[in-house]
CSV table of C-alpha atoms in Angstrom, one decimal:
chain,number,residue,atom,x,y,z
A,1271,UNK,CA,-53.1,3.1,-22.0
A,1272,UNK,CA,-55.6,4.5,-24.3
A,1273,UNK,CA,-52.8,5.9,-26.5
A,1274,UNK,CA,-50.9,2.5,-26.5
A,1275,UNK,CA,-54.2,0.8,-27.7
A,1276,UNK,CA,-55.0,3.2,-30.6
A,1277,UNK,CA,-51.2,3.0,-31.6
A,1278,UNK,CA,-51.6,-1.3,-31.6
A,1279,UNK,CA,-54.8,-1.3,-33.3
A,1280,UNK,CA,-53.6,1.3,-36.3
A,1281,UNK,CA,-50.7,-1.3,-36.9
A,1282,UNK,CA,-53.1,-4.3,-37.4
A,1283,UNK,CA,-53.7,-5.1,-41.2
A,1284,UNK,CA,-57.4,-6.2,-41.8
A,1285,UNK,CA,-56.2,-8.7,-44.0
A,1286,UNK,CA,-54.0,-10.5,-41.2
A,1287,UNK,CA,-56.7,-11.0,-38.8
A,1288,UNK,CA,-57.1,-14.9,-38.7
A,1289,UNK,CA,-60.3,-17.0,-38.0
A,1290,UNK,CA,-60.9,-18.6,-34.7
A,1291,UNK,CA,-62.6,-21.1,-32.7
A,1292,UNK,CA,-63.6,-19.8,-29.4
A,1293,UNK,CA,-61.8,-16.5,-28.7
A,1294,UNK,CA,-60.9,-13.3,-30.1
A,1295,UNK,CA,-57.6,-13.2,-28.1
A,1296,UNK,CA,-56.4,-16.5,-29.5
A,1297,UNK,CA,-56.6,-14.9,-33.0
A,1298,UNK,CA,-54.9,-11.7,-31.7
A,1299,UNK,CA,-52.2,-13.5,-30.2
A,1300,UNK,CA,-51.1,-14.7,-33.9
A,1301,UNK,CA,-50.5,-10.9,-34.8
A,1302,UNK,CA,-47.1,-10.0,-34.2
A,1303,UNK,CA,-47.6,-6.6,-34.4
A,1304,UNK,CA,-50.0,-6.2,-31.6
A,1305,UNK,CA,-48.1,-5.5,-28.2
A,1306,UNK,CA,-48.8,-9.0,-26.3
A,1307,UNK,CA,-49.5,-7.4,-23.0
A,1308,UNK,CA,-52.7,-5.8,-24.4
A,1309,UNK,CA,-54.0,-9.3,-25.8
A,1310,UNK,CA,-53.2,-11.8,-23.1
A,1311,UNK,CA,-56.7,-12.1,-21.9
A,1312,UNK,CA,-60.3,-11.6,-23.0
A,1313,UNK,CA,-62.7,-10.3,-20.8
A,1314,UNK,CA,-65.6,-10.6,-23.2
A,1315,UNK,CA,-66.6,-13.7,-25.4
A,1316,UNK,CA,-66.8,-12.8,-29.1
A,1317,UNK,CA,-70.6,-12.4,-29.1
A,1318,UNK,CA,-70.4,-9.7,-26.3
A,1319,UNK,CA,-67.2,-8.0,-27.8
A,1320,UNK,CA,-69.5,-7.8,-31.1
A,1321,UNK,CA,-72.4,-6.1,-29.1
A,1322,UNK,CA,-70.8,-3.8,-26.7
A,1323,UNK,CA,-72.2,-0.2,-26.7
A,1324,UNK,CA,-71.2,1.8,-29.8
A,1325,UNK,CA,-69.7,-1.3,-31.4
A,1326,UNK,CA,-69.5,-0.8,-35.1
A,1327,UNK,CA,-68.6,-4.4,-35.5
A,1328,UNK,CA,-70.5,-6.9,-37.8
A,1329,UNK,CA,-70.5,-10.4,-38.7
A,1330,UNK,CA,-69.7,-11.0,-42.4
A,1331,UNK,CA,-70.2,-13.8,-44.6
A,1332,UNK,CA,-67.4,-15.7,-43.3
A,1333,UNK,CA,-67.9,-18.1,-40.1
A,1334,UNK,CA,-66.0,-17.1,-37.1
A,1335,UNK,CA,-64.7,-13.9,-38.3
A,1336,UNK,CA,-65.0,-10.6,-36.6
A,1337,UNK,CA,-64.1,-7.5,-38.6
A,1338,UNK,CA,-61.3,-5.0,-38.1
A,1339,UNK,CA,-63.7,-2.7,-36.4
A,1340,UNK,CA,-64.9,-5.0,-33.9
A,1341,UNK,CA,-61.6,-6.1,-32.8
A,1342,UNK,CA,-60.7,-2.5,-32.4
A,1343,UNK,CA,-64.0,-2.0,-30.1
A,1344,UNK,CA,-63.0,-5.0,-28.2
A,1345,UNK,CA,-59.7,-3.7,-27.3
A,1346,UNK,CA,-61.1,-0.6,-25.8
A,1347,UNK,CA,-63.8,-3.0,-24.0
A,1348,UNK,CA,-60.7,-4.5,-22.4
A,1349,UNK,CA,-59.4,-1.4,-21.3
A,1350,UNK,CA,-62.8,-0.2,-19.7
A,1351,UNK,CA,-63.1,-3.7,-18.3
A,1352,UNK,CA,-59.6,-3.4,-16.7
A,1353,UNK,CA,-60.4,-0.1,-15.1
A,1354,UNK,CA,-63.6,-0.9,-13.6
A,1355,UNK,CA,-62.0,-4.1,-12.0
A,1356,UNK,CA,-59.1,-2.2,-10.7
A,1357,UNK,CA,-61.6,0.1,-8.9
A,1358,UNK,CA,-62.4,-2.6,-6.5
A,1359,UNK,CA,-60.8,-6.0,-5.2
A,1360,UNK,CA,-62.2,-8.7,-7.8
A,1361,UNK,CA,-63.5,-12.2,-6.6
A,1362,UNK,CA,-60.5,-14.5,-8.2
A,1363,UNK,CA,-60.7,-17.9,-9.3
A,1364,UNK,CA,-57.2,-19.5,-9.6
A,1365,UNK,CA,-56.8,-22.4,-11.8
A,1366,UNK,CA,-52.8,-22.4,-11.5
A,1367,UNK,CA,-50.9,-23.0,-8.6
A,1368,UNK,CA,-48.5,-20.1,-9.6
A,1369,UNK,CA,-51.0,-17.9,-10.0
A,1370,UNK,CA,-52.2,-18.6,-6.5
A,1371,UNK,CA,-48.8,-17.9,-5.3
A,1372,UNK,CA,-48.8,-14.7,-7.3
A,1373,UNK,CA,-52.0,-13.5,-5.8
A,1374,UNK,CA,-51.1,-14.3,-2.2
A,1375,UNK,CA,-47.6,-12.7,-2.5
A,1376,UNK,CA,-49.8,-9.5,-3.4
A,1377,UNK,CA,-51.7,-9.8,-0.3
A,1378,UNK,CA,-54.7,-10.7,-1.8
A,1379,UNK,CA,-55.3,-14.4,-0.4
A,1380,UNK,CA,-58.8,-13.1,0.9
A,1381,UNK,CA,-59.8,-12.4,-2.6
A,1382,UNK,CA,-59.4,-16.0,-3.7
A,1383,UNK,CA,-62.9,-17.8,-3.9
A,1384,UNK,CA,-61.5,-20.9,-5.6
A,1385,UNK,CA,-58.2,-22.6,-6.3
A,1386,UNK,CA,-56.9,-25.9,-7.9
A,1387,UNK,CA,-56.5,-29.4,-6.1
A,1388,UNK,CA,-52.6,-28.9,-6.6
A,1389,UNK,CA,-52.5,-25.6,-5.0
A,1390,UNK,CA,-50.7,-26.1,-1.5
A,1391,UNK,CA,-48.8,-22.7,-0.9
A,1392,UNK,CA,-49.0,-20.6,0.9
A,1393,UNK,CA,-50.7,-22.7,3.8
A,1394,UNK,CA,-53.4,-20.2,4.5
A,1395,UNK,CA,-55.2,-21.1,1.5
A,1396,UNK,CA,-55.7,-24.6,2.4
A,1397,UNK,CA,-59.3,-24.4,2.9
A,1398,UNK,CA,-60.3,-22.6,-0.1
A,1399,UNK,CA,-62.9,-24.5,-2.6
A,1400,UNK,CA,-60.9,-26.8,-5.2
A,1401,UNK,CA,-62.4,-26.3,-8.8
A,1402,UNK,CA,-60.1,-29.1,-10.4
A,1403,UNK,CA,-59.0,-32.6,-10.3
A,1404,UNK,CA,-56.6,-35.0,-12.1
A,1405,UNK,CA,-57.0,-38.3,-13.9
A,1406,UNK,CA,-53.6,-39.4,-13.1
A,1407,UNK,CA,-52.0,-40.0,-9.7
A,1408,UNK,CA,-48.2,-40.0,-9.4
A,1409,UNK,CA,-48.8,-41.7,-6.2
A,1410,UNK,CA,-49.5,-44.9,-7.8
A,1411,UNK,CA,-47.6,-44.7,-11.1
A,1412,UNK,CA,-44.3,-44.9,-12.2
A,1413,UNK,CA,-42.5,-42.1,-14.2
A,1414,UNK,CA,-42.6,-44.0,-17.4
A,1415,UNK,CA,-46.5,-44.8,-16.8
A,1416,UNK,CA,-47.3,-41.3,-16.0
A,1417,UNK,CA,-45.4,-40.2,-19.4
A,1418,UNK,CA,-47.5,-43.0,-21.2
A,1419,UNK,CA,-50.9,-42.0,-19.7
A,1420,UNK,CA,-50.2,-38.5,-20.3
A,1421,UNK,CA,-49.1,-39.1,-24.0
A,1422,UNK,CA,-52.3,-41.0,-24.7
A,1423,UNK,CA,-54.7,-38.3,-23.2
A,1424,UNK,CA,-53.4,-35.6,-25.2
A,1425,UNK,CA,-53.0,-37.7,-28.5
A,1426,UNK,CA,-56.6,-38.5,-28.1
A,1427,UNK,CA,-57.4,-34.7,-27.7
A,1428,UNK,CA,-58.2,-35.3,-24.1
A,1429,UNK,CA,-57.3,-33.9,-20.9
A,1430,UNK,CA,-55.6,-35.2,-17.6
A,1431,UNK,CA,-57.5,-32.5,-15.5
A,1432,UNK,CA,-61.5,-31.9,-14.9
A,1433,UNK,CA,-62.9,-28.6,-14.1
A,1434,UNK,CA,-65.9,-28.4,-11.7
A,1435,UNK,CA,-68.1,-25.8,-13.9
A,1436,UNK,CA,-70.9,-25.9,-11.6
A,1437,UNK,CA,-68.9,-24.8,-8.7
A,1438,UNK,CA,-67.0,-22.0,-10.7
A,1439,UNK,CA,-70.2,-20.6,-11.6
A,1440,UNK,CA,-71.5,-20.6,-8.0
A,1441,UNK,CA,-68.4,-19.0,-6.6
A,1442,UNK,CA,-69.1,-16.1,-9.0
A,1443,UNK,CA,-65.6,-15.0,-9.8
A,1444,UNK,CA,-64.8,-11.6,-11.6
A,1445,UNK,CA,-61.5,-12.7,-12.6
A,1446,UNK,CA,-60.2,-16.3,-13.7
A,1447,UNK,CA,-56.5,-17.1,-14.0
A,1448,UNK,CA,-55.6,-20.0,-16.1
A,1449,UNK,CA,-53.0,-20.7,-19.0
A,1450,UNK,CA,-52.5,-21.8,-22.3
A,1451,UNK,CA,-48.9,-22.9,-22.1
A,1452,UNK,CA,-49.0,-26.5,-21.2
A,1453,UNK,CA,-52.2,-28.9,-21.4
A,1454,UNK,CA,-50.0,-31.1,-18.7
A,1455,UNK,CA,-49.6,-28.3,-16.3
A,1456,UNK,CA,-53.4,-27.4,-15.6
A,1457,UNK,CA,-56.9,-26.9,-17.1
A,1458,UNK,CA,-56.9,-25.7,-20.7
A,1459,UNK,CA,-57.7,-22.1,-21.6
A,1460,UNK,CA,-60.2,-23.6,-24.2
A,1461,UNK,CA,-62.0,-25.4,-21.4
A,1462,UNK,CA,-61.9,-22.4,-18.8
A,1463,UNK,CA,-63.2,-20.2,-21.6
A,1464,UNK,CA,-65.8,-22.2,-22.9
A,1465,UNK,CA,-66.9,-22.3,-19.1
A,1466,UNK,CA,-67.1,-18.9,-18.6
A,1467,UNK,CA,-69.5,-18.1,-21.6
A,1468,UNK,CA,-71.9,-19.8,-19.3
A,1469,UNK,CA,-71.9,-17.0,-16.7
A,1470,UNK,CA,-74.8,-14.6,-16.1
A,1471,UNK,CA,-72.5,-12.1,-15.1
A,1472,UNK,CA,-69.4,-10.9,-17.0
A,1473,UNK,CA,-66.2,-12.7,-15.8
A,1474,UNK,CA,-62.6,-11.7,-16.9
A,1475,UNK,CA,-60.4,-14.8,-18.2
A,1476,UNK,CA,-56.8,-14.0,-18.1
A,1477,UNK,CA,-54.3,-16.6,-19.7
A,1478,UNK,CA,-50.9,-16.5,-18.1
A,1479,UNK,CA,-48.3,-17.8,-20.3
A,1480,UNK,CA,-44.4,-17.6,-19.0
A,1481,UNK,CA,-41.6,-19.0,-20.9
A,1482,UNK,CA,-38.8,-17.1,-19.0
A,1483,UNK,CA,-38.3,-15.4,-15.5
A,1484,UNK,CA,-38.9,-12.0,-17.2
A,1485,UNK,CA,-42.5,-13.3,-18.3
A,1486,UNK,CA,-42.8,-14.7,-14.7
A,1487,UNK,CA,-42.4,-11.0,-13.4
A,1488,UNK,CA,-44.6,-9.6,-16.0
A,1489,UNK,CA,-47.4,-12.0,-15.0
A,1490,UNK,CA,-47.0,-10.8,-11.4
A,1491,UNK,CA,-47.5,-7.2,-12.8
A,1492,UNK,CA,-50.3,-8.2,-14.9
A,1493,UNK,CA,-52.2,-9.6,-11.9
A,1494,UNK,CA,-51.3,-6.6,-9.6
A,1495,UNK,CA,-52.9,-4.0,-12.6
A,1496,UNK,CA,-55.9,-6.3,-12.9
A,1497,UNK,CA,-56.4,-6.4,-8.9
A,1498,UNK,CA,-55.5,-2.9,-8.0
A,1499,UNK,CA,-52.3,-3.7,-6.7
A,1500,UNK,CA,-49.9,-2.3,-9.1
A,1501,UNK,CA,-47.7,-0.9,-6.4
A,1502,UNK,CA,-47.4,-3.9,-4.5
A,1503,UNK,CA,-46.8,-5.8,-7.7
A,1504,UNK,CA,-44.0,-3.6,-8.6
A,1505,UNK,CA,-42.5,-3.6,-5.2
A,1506,UNK,CA,-42.8,-7.9,-5.3
A,1507,UNK,CA,-40.7,-7.8,-8.9
A,1508,UNK,CA,-38.2,-5.0,-7.6
A,1509,UNK,CA,-37.4,-7.5,-4.8
A,1510,UNK,CA,-37.4,-10.5,-6.7
A,1511,UNK,CA,-35.0,-8.9,-9.2
A,1512,UNK,CA,-32.7,-7.3,-6.5
A,1513,UNK,CA,-32.3,-11.1,-5.4
A,1514,UNK,CA,-31.1,-12.4,-8.6
A,1515,UNK,CA,-28.9,-9.3,-9.3
A,1516,UNK,CA,-27.3,-10.3,-6.3
A,1517,UNK,CA,-26.9,-13.9,-7.2
A,1518,UNK,CA,-25.4,-12.6,-10.6
A,1519,UNK,CA,-22.8,-10.4,-9.0
A,1520,UNK,CA,-21.6,-13.5,-6.8
A,1521,UNK,CA,-20.9,-16.0,-9.6
A,1522,UNK,CA,-19.7,-13.7,-11.9
A,1523,UNK,CA,-16.1,-14.8,-11.8
A,1524,UNK,CA,-16.7,-18.2,-10.9
A,1525,UNK,CA,-16.2,-21.3,-13.0
A,1526,UNK,CA,-19.4,-23.1,-14.2
A,1527,UNK,CA,-20.1,-26.6,-13.5
A,1528,UNK,CA,-21.9,-28.7,-16.2
A,1529,UNK,CA,-25.2,-28.8,-14.7
A,1530,UNK,CA,-28.1,-31.2,-15.8
A,1531,UNK,CA,-31.5,-30.6,-14.4
A,1532,UNK,CA,-33.8,-33.6,-15.3
A,1533,UNK,CA,-37.7,-32.2,-15.4
A,1534,UNK,CA,-38.7,-35.9,-16.0
A,1535,UNK,CA,-37.0,-39.3,-15.1
A,1536,UNK,CA,-38.2,-41.8,-17.5
A,1537,UNK,CA,-37.8,-40.7,-20.4
A,1538,UNK,CA,-35.4,-38.2,-19.1
A,1539,UNK,CA,-36.3,-34.5,-19.9
A,1540,UNK,CA,-33.9,-31.7,-20.4
A,1541,UNK,CA,-35.2,-28.5,-18.6
A,1542,UNK,CA,-36.8,-25.6,-20.7
A,1543,UNK,CA,-38.6,-22.6,-20.3
A,1544,UNK,CA,-37.2,-20.5,-17.0
A,1545,UNK,CA,-35.1,-23.4,-15.7
A,1546,UNK,CA,-32.2,-22.3,-17.7
A,1547,UNK,CA,-32.1,-19.2,-16.5
A,1548,UNK,CA,-32.2,-20.5,-13.0
A,1549,UNK,CA,-29.0,-22.3,-13.6
A,1550,UNK,CA,-27.2,-19.5,-15.3
A,1551,UNK,CA,-28.3,-17.1,-12.1
A,1552,UNK,CA,-26.9,-19.9,-10.2
A,1553,UNK,CA,-23.4,-20.0,-11.8
A,1554,UNK,CA,-24.1,-23.2,-13.6
A,1555,UNK,CA,-23.7,-24.0,-17.4
A,1556,UNK,CA,-27.1,-23.8,-19.0
A,1557,UNK,CA,-26.1,-25.2,-22.0
A,1558,UNK,CA,-28.0,-28.4,-21.6
A,1559,UNK,CA,-31.3,-26.8,-21.6
A,1560,UNK,CA,-33.8,-24.9,-23.9
A,1561,UNK,CA,-34.2,-21.2,-22.4
A,1562,UNK,CA,-37.5,-20.1,-23.3
A,1563,UNK,CA,-38.9,-23.1,-24.8
A,1564,UNK,CA,-40.6,-26.6,-23.8
A,1565,UNK,CA,-38.6,-29.1,-21.8
A,1566,UNK,CA,-37.4,-31.9,-24.3
A,1567,UNK,CA,-36.6,-35.6,-23.9
A,1568,UNK,CA,-33.0,-36.3,-24.3
A,1569,UNK,CA,-31.1,-39.4,-24.5
A,1570,UNK,CA,-28.2,-41.7,-22.7
A,1571,UNK,CA,-26.2,-40.7,-25.3
A,1572,UNK,CA,-26.7,-37.0,-25.2
A,1573,UNK,CA,-26.2,-37.0,-21.2
A,1574,UNK,CA,-23.0,-39.1,-21.5
A,1575,UNK,CA,-21.5,-36.5,-23.9
A,1576,UNK,CA,-22.3,-33.7,-21.7
A,1577,UNK,CA,-20.8,-35.8,-18.7
A,1578,UNK,CA,-22.6,-33.4,-15.9
A,1579,UNK,CA,-20.6,-32.4,-13.0
A,1580,UNK,CA,-23.8,-31.6,-11.0
A,1581,UNK,CA,-27.1,-33.3,-11.4
A,1582,UNK,CA,-30.3,-32.1,-9.9
A,1583,UNK,CA,-33.8,-34.2,-10.1
A,1584,UNK,CA,-36.7,-31.6,-10.8
A,1585,UNK,CA,-39.5,-33.8,-11.9
A,1586,UNK,CA,-42.6,-31.6,-12.8
A,1587,UNK,CA,-44.9,-31.5,-9.9
A,1588,UNK,CA,-42.9,-33.6,-7.5
A,1589,UNK,CA,-41.9,-32.9,-4.0
A,1590,UNK,CA,-38.5,-34.4,-2.8
A,1591,UNK,CA,-40.4,-37.3,-1.2
A,1592,UNK,CA,-42.2,-38.0,-4.5
A,1593,UNK,CA,-38.7,-38.2,-6.2
A,1594,UNK,CA,-37.3,-40.8,-3.7
A,1595,UNK,CA,-40.5,-42.9,-4.3
A,1596,UNK,CA,-40.2,-42.4,-8.2
A,1597,UNK,CA,-36.8,-43.6,-8.3
A,1598,UNK,CA,-37.7,-46.7,-6.6
A,1599,UNK,CA,-39.6,-47.7,-9.9
A,1600,UNK,CA,-37.6,-45.7,-12.5
A,1601,UNK,CA,-34.8,-46.8,-14.7
A,1602,UNK,CA,-32.1,-44.0,-15.1
A,1603,UNK,CA,-30.4,-43.5,-18.8
A,1604,UNK,CA,-27.5,-46.1,-19.6
A,1605,UNK,CA,-24.3,-45.3,-18.6
A,1606,UNK,CA,-25.7,-43.3,-15.3
A,1607,UNK,CA,-23.0,-44.5,-12.8
A,1608,UNK,CA,-20.2,-43.4,-15.1
A,1609,UNK,CA,-21.6,-39.7,-15.2
A,1610,UNK,CA,-18.9,-37.5,-13.4
A,1611,UNK,CA,-21.7,-36.0,-11.2
A,1612,UNK,CA,-22.9,-39.7,-9.9
A,1613,UNK,CA,-19.4,-40.7,-9.3
A,1614,UNK,CA,-19.0,-37.6,-7.0
A,1615,UNK,CA,-22.0,-38.0,-5.1
A,1616,UNK,CA,-23.3,-34.8,-6.7
A,1617,UNK,CA,-26.7,-35.9,-7.5
A,1618,UNK,CA,-29.6,-34.0,-5.7
A,1619,UNK,CA,-33.3,-33.9,-5.1
A,1620,UNK,CA,-35.2,-30.8,-4.6
A,1621,UNK,CA,-38.9,-29.8,-4.0
A,1622,UNK,CA,-39.4,-29.5,-7.7
A,1623,UNK,CA,-42.8,-28.4,-7.4
A,1624,UNK,CA,-42.1,-25.3,-5.3
A,1625,UNK,CA,-38.8,-24.1,-6.7
A,1626,UNK,CA,-38.7,-24.9,-10.4
A,1627,UNK,CA,-42.1,-26.5,-11.7
A,1628,UNK,CA,-44.3,-23.3,-11.0
A,1629,UNK,CA,-43.6,-20.3,-12.7
A,1630,UNK,CA,-44.3,-17.9,-9.6
A,1631,UNK,CA,-42.4,-15.8,-7.1
A,1632,UNK,CA,-40.4,-18.9,-5.7
A,1633,UNK,CA,-38.2,-19.6,-8.9
A,1634,UNK,CA,-35.9,-17.1,-7.5
A,1635,UNK,CA,-35.6,-19.4,-4.2
A,1636,UNK,CA,-35.2,-22.0,-6.6
A,1637,UNK,CA,-31.8,-20.5,-8.3
A,1638,UNK,CA,-30.8,-19.5,-4.9
A,1639,UNK,CA,-30.8,-23.3,-3.8
A,1640,UNK,CA,-29.0,-24.2,-7.0
A,1641,UNK,CA,-26.1,-21.8,-6.1
A,1642,UNK,CA,-25.7,-23.6,-2.8
A,1643,UNK,CA,-25.5,-26.7,-4.9
A,1644,UNK,CA,-23.3,-25.3,-7.3
A,1645,UNK,CA,-21.0,-23.6,-5.1
A,1646,UNK,CA,-21.2,-24.5,-1.7
A,1647,UNK,CA,-17.6,-22.9,-0.9
A,1648,UNK,CA,-19.4,-19.5,-1.6
A,1649,UNK,CA,-23.0,-19.9,-0.5
A,1650,UNK,CA,-22.8,-22.5,2.0
A,1651,UNK,CA,-24.6,-26.1,1.6
A,1652,UNK,CA,-28.3,-26.3,0.8
A,1653,UNK,CA,-30.9,-26.6,3.7
A,1654,UNK,CA,-31.8,-30.2,3.8
A,1655,UNK,CA,-35.6,-29.1,3.9
A,1656,UNK,CA,-34.7,-27.9,0.2
A,1657,UNK,CA,-32.4,-30.2,-1.4
A,1658,UNK,CA,-30.7,-33.2,-0.6
A,1659,UNK,CA,-28.1,-35.9,-2.0
A,1660,UNK,CA,-29.8,-38.8,-3.8
A,1661,UNK,CA,-28.3,-42.1,-2.1
A,1662,UNK,CA,-26.5,-44.2,-4.9
A,1663,UNK,CA,-29.0,-47.2,-4.1
A,1664,UNK,CA,-31.8,-45.6,-5.5
A,1665,UNK,CA,-30.3,-44.9,-8.7
A,1666,UNK,CA,-30.8,-47.8,-10.9
A,1667,UNK,CA,-30.0,-48.2,-14.8
């Protein structure tokens, strides 16, 4: 890895290094010439990076600016930190449900010292200390009310999550897994990074930011590398890849139904990130989605023009029973009842949280469930525990 780091550092032009608020890693991510797998996390604060042994970096006259030498030394410090951490099983705090699932898939459940309020899989982690809480409850609010509350918080530069920083310090993790992809999905990386600076001991803060299925697999490998479980991580990724390849082969010559997966009900959100890939692997038409990009609000007119043959409801963070409860309060887009899928009774609800919202190993199962919805004549109907048809009486415009 040293040679890769050396080569990457050599490619960085000093005049491209941007100023930053709280984290060297955030500035480095802006430099396209640096390999992303070397800079997805920061085990050291900027101050520590400037004071590591042998560091020739220096503060210059500009606020919040680290010289090129300082960043180079910081990258080597990252490598040394990785080696030390991989030599033993770290104490892991997971601030992402998907990261919790990845850690457990690698056989590291016992290494988890803290998790989020949303972590519920596998069941063995149920008794772990909870480090976060939400300011918004979907149990008492409609889909539209939740959307409004979230937008209000984020527009005011607030957060919809709270982090128990005192408990986090008490648990003394060596490794904190978090994200910077979506402020709606989890506690922000900035909040976690700021909290980690108060630790007496050194802690590694790693941001997992997948946009595609390939990124999800890379995250699994990253966690495996950091936790000394590289072989197990490779085995997990190979197994998941083989399952997707099997799906791809079986649907290769099948007609692809027009598929609409809604990531939110009111307003309706067309799918993004890895979901269009799940649709494609399952043998559906993924064109009504945004691969590798965030989900987006769509309109009744756009949905009508697409006229989906299959509709799957996957509101972010919802289980199947949550979807049914939300439908009782929601108003679906105008012209809904005239859609091909609705007329044919091809509107489905799934455990979106388990198989679509969380970028972890179970996204592959999500693709397999979709294959059963899209092509039951080939794969058989979906298991009722994983997907069910939505009764027409629940769908109101």
